[in-house]
Coordinates of C-alpha atoms in Angstrom, one line a residue:
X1 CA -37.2 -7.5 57.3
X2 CA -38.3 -9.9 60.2
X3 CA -39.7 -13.6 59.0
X4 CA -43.0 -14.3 60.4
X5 CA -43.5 -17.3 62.5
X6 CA -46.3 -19.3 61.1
X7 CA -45.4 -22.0 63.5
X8 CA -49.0 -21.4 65.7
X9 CA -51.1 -21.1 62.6
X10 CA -50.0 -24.5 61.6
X11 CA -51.8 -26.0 65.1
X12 CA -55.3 -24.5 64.8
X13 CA -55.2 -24.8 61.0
X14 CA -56.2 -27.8 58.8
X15 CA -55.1 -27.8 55.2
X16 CA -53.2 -24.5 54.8
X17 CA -49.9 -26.1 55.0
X18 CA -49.3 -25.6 51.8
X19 CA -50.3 -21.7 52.0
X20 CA -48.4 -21.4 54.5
X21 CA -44.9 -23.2 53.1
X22 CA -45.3 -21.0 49.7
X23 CA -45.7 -17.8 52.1
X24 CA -42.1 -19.1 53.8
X25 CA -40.5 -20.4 50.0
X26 CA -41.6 -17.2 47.9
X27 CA -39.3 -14.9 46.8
X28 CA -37.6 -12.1 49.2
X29 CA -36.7 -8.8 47.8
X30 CA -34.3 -8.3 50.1
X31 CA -32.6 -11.2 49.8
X32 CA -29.6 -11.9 48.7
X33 CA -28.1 -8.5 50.2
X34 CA -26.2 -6.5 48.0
X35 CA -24.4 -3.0 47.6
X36 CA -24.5 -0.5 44.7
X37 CA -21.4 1.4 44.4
X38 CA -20.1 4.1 42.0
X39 CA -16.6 3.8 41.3
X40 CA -15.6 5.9 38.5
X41 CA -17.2 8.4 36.4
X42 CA -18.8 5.7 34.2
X43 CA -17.9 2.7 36.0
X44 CA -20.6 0.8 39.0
X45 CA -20.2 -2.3 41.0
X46 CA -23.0 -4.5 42.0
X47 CA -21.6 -6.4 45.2
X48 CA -23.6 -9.3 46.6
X49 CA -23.7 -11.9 49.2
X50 CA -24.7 -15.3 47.7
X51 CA -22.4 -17.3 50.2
X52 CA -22.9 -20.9 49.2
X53 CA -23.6 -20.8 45.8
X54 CA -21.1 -21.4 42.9
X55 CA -20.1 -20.3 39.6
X56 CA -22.5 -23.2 37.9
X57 CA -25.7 -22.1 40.1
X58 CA -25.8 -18.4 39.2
X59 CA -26.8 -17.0 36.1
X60 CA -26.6 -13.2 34.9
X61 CA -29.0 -12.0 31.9
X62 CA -29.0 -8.7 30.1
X63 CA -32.1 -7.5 28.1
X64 CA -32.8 -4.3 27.4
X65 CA -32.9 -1.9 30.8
X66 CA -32.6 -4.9 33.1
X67 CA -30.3 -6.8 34.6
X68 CA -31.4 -10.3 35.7
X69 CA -28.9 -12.4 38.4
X70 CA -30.7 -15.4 39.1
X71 CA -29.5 -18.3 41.3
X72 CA -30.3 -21.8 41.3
X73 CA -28.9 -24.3 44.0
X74 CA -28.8 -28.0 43.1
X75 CA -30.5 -30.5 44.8
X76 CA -29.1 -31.0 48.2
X77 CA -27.7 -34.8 49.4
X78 CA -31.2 -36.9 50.2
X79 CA -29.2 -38.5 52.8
X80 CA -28.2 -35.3 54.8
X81 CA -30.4 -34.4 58.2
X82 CA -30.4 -30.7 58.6
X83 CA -31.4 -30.1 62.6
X84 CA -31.0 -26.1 62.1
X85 CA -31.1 -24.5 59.3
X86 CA -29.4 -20.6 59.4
X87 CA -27.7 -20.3 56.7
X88 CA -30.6 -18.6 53.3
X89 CA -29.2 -21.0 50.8
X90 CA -32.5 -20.6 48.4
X91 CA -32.9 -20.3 44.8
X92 CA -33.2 -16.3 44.2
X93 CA -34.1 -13.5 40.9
X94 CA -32.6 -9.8 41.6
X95 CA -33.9 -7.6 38.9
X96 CA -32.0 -4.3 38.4
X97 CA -33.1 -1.3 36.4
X98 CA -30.2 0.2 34.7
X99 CA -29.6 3.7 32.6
X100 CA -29.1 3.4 29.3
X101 CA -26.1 2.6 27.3
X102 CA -25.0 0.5 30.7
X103 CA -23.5 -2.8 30.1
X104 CA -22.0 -5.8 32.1
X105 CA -18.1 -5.4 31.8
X106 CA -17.4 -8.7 34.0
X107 CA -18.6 -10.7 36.8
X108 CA -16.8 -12.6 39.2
X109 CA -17.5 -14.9 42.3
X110 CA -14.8 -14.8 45.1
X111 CA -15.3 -15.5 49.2
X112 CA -19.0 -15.9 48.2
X113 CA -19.5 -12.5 46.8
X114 CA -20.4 -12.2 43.4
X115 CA -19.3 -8.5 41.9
X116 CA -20.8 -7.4 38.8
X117 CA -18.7 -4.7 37.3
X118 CA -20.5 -2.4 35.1
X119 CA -19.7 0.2 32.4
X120 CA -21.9 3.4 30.9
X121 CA -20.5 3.3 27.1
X122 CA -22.4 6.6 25.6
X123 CA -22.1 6.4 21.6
X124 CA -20.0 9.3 20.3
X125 CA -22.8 10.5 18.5
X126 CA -24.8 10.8 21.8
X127 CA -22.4 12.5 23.9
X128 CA -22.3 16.4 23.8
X129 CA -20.7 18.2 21.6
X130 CA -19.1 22.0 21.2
X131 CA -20.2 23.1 17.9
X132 CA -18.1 26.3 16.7
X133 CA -19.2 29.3 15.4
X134 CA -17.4 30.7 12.6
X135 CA -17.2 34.1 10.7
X136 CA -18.1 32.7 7.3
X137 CA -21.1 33.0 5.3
X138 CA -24.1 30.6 6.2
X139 CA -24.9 27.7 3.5
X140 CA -27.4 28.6 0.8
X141 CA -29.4 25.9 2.3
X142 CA -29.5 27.8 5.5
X143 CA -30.0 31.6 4.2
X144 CA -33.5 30.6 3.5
X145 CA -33.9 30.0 7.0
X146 CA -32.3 32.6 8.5
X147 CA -33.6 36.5 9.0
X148 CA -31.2 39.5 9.8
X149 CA -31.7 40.9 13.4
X150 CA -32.1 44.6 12.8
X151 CA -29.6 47.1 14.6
X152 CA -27.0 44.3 15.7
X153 CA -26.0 42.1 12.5
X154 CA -26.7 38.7 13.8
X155 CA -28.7 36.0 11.7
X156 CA -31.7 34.3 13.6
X157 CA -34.7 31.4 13.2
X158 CA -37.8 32.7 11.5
X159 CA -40.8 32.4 13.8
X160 CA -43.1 30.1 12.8

């Protein structure tokens, strides 16, 4: 995504300074960059750039289906003239939408990358299961429910 130079706007203006500096500060959806990766069968990585920023100045939230990394850089030295200024040291909020039963197994800032490592726990009594079928006699809950298919023995739901 290009930035937009506002830069002529601000000479035949007068008094949208201000519009245009919140246009320049607001938030960037693409920005910090990051990667998604699948490396297991159950197991992601959320990879991203946030060069400049330490452990203190990034914060990682879980609640509910989202997953809120937010960065907050302190105040910069007062005393400090910046002539150019490349590097995109900003606050930031990445929100990520995540399946259910995913949680945040650890996170972990190194070379300015911070990687999120993530696990999909399913609940044993949500995963699939193989249910065997026996050659006993149903329950006598279950006879009630069941009907004899005619010609080939086997038991089957009443239509409603």
């Amino acid at each position: 995504m290009r930035s937009f130079d506002y830069a002529p706007l601000y000479r035949t203006t007068v008094g949208f300074d201000r519009l245009f500096n919140m246009l320049d500060s607001g938030p960037r959806p693409d920005w910090p960059p990051y990667n998604i990766e699948k490396i297991g069968e159950h197991d992601y990585r959320i990879t991203m750039a946030v060069a400049g920023f330490s452990e203190q100045e990034i914060e990682l939230t879980q609640h509910g289906p989202e997953l809120i990394v937010t960065g907050h850089k302190n105040a910069e030295d007062e005393g400090r003239q910046i002539l150019h200024r490349g590097l995109a040291i900003g606050d930031f909020k990445q929100v990520f939408r995540i399946a259910d039963h995913v949680k945040v197994k650890a996170a972990a800032l190194r070379d300015g990358l911070l990687s999120i490592e993530l696990v999909q726990e399913i609940p044993e009594e949500l995963k699939p299961r193989r249910i065997p079928v026996g050659g006993g006699s149903p329950s006598a809950e279950a006879s009630n429910d069941t009907v004899r298919i005619a010609g080939d023995g086997r038991a089957g739901r009443k239509a409603a």
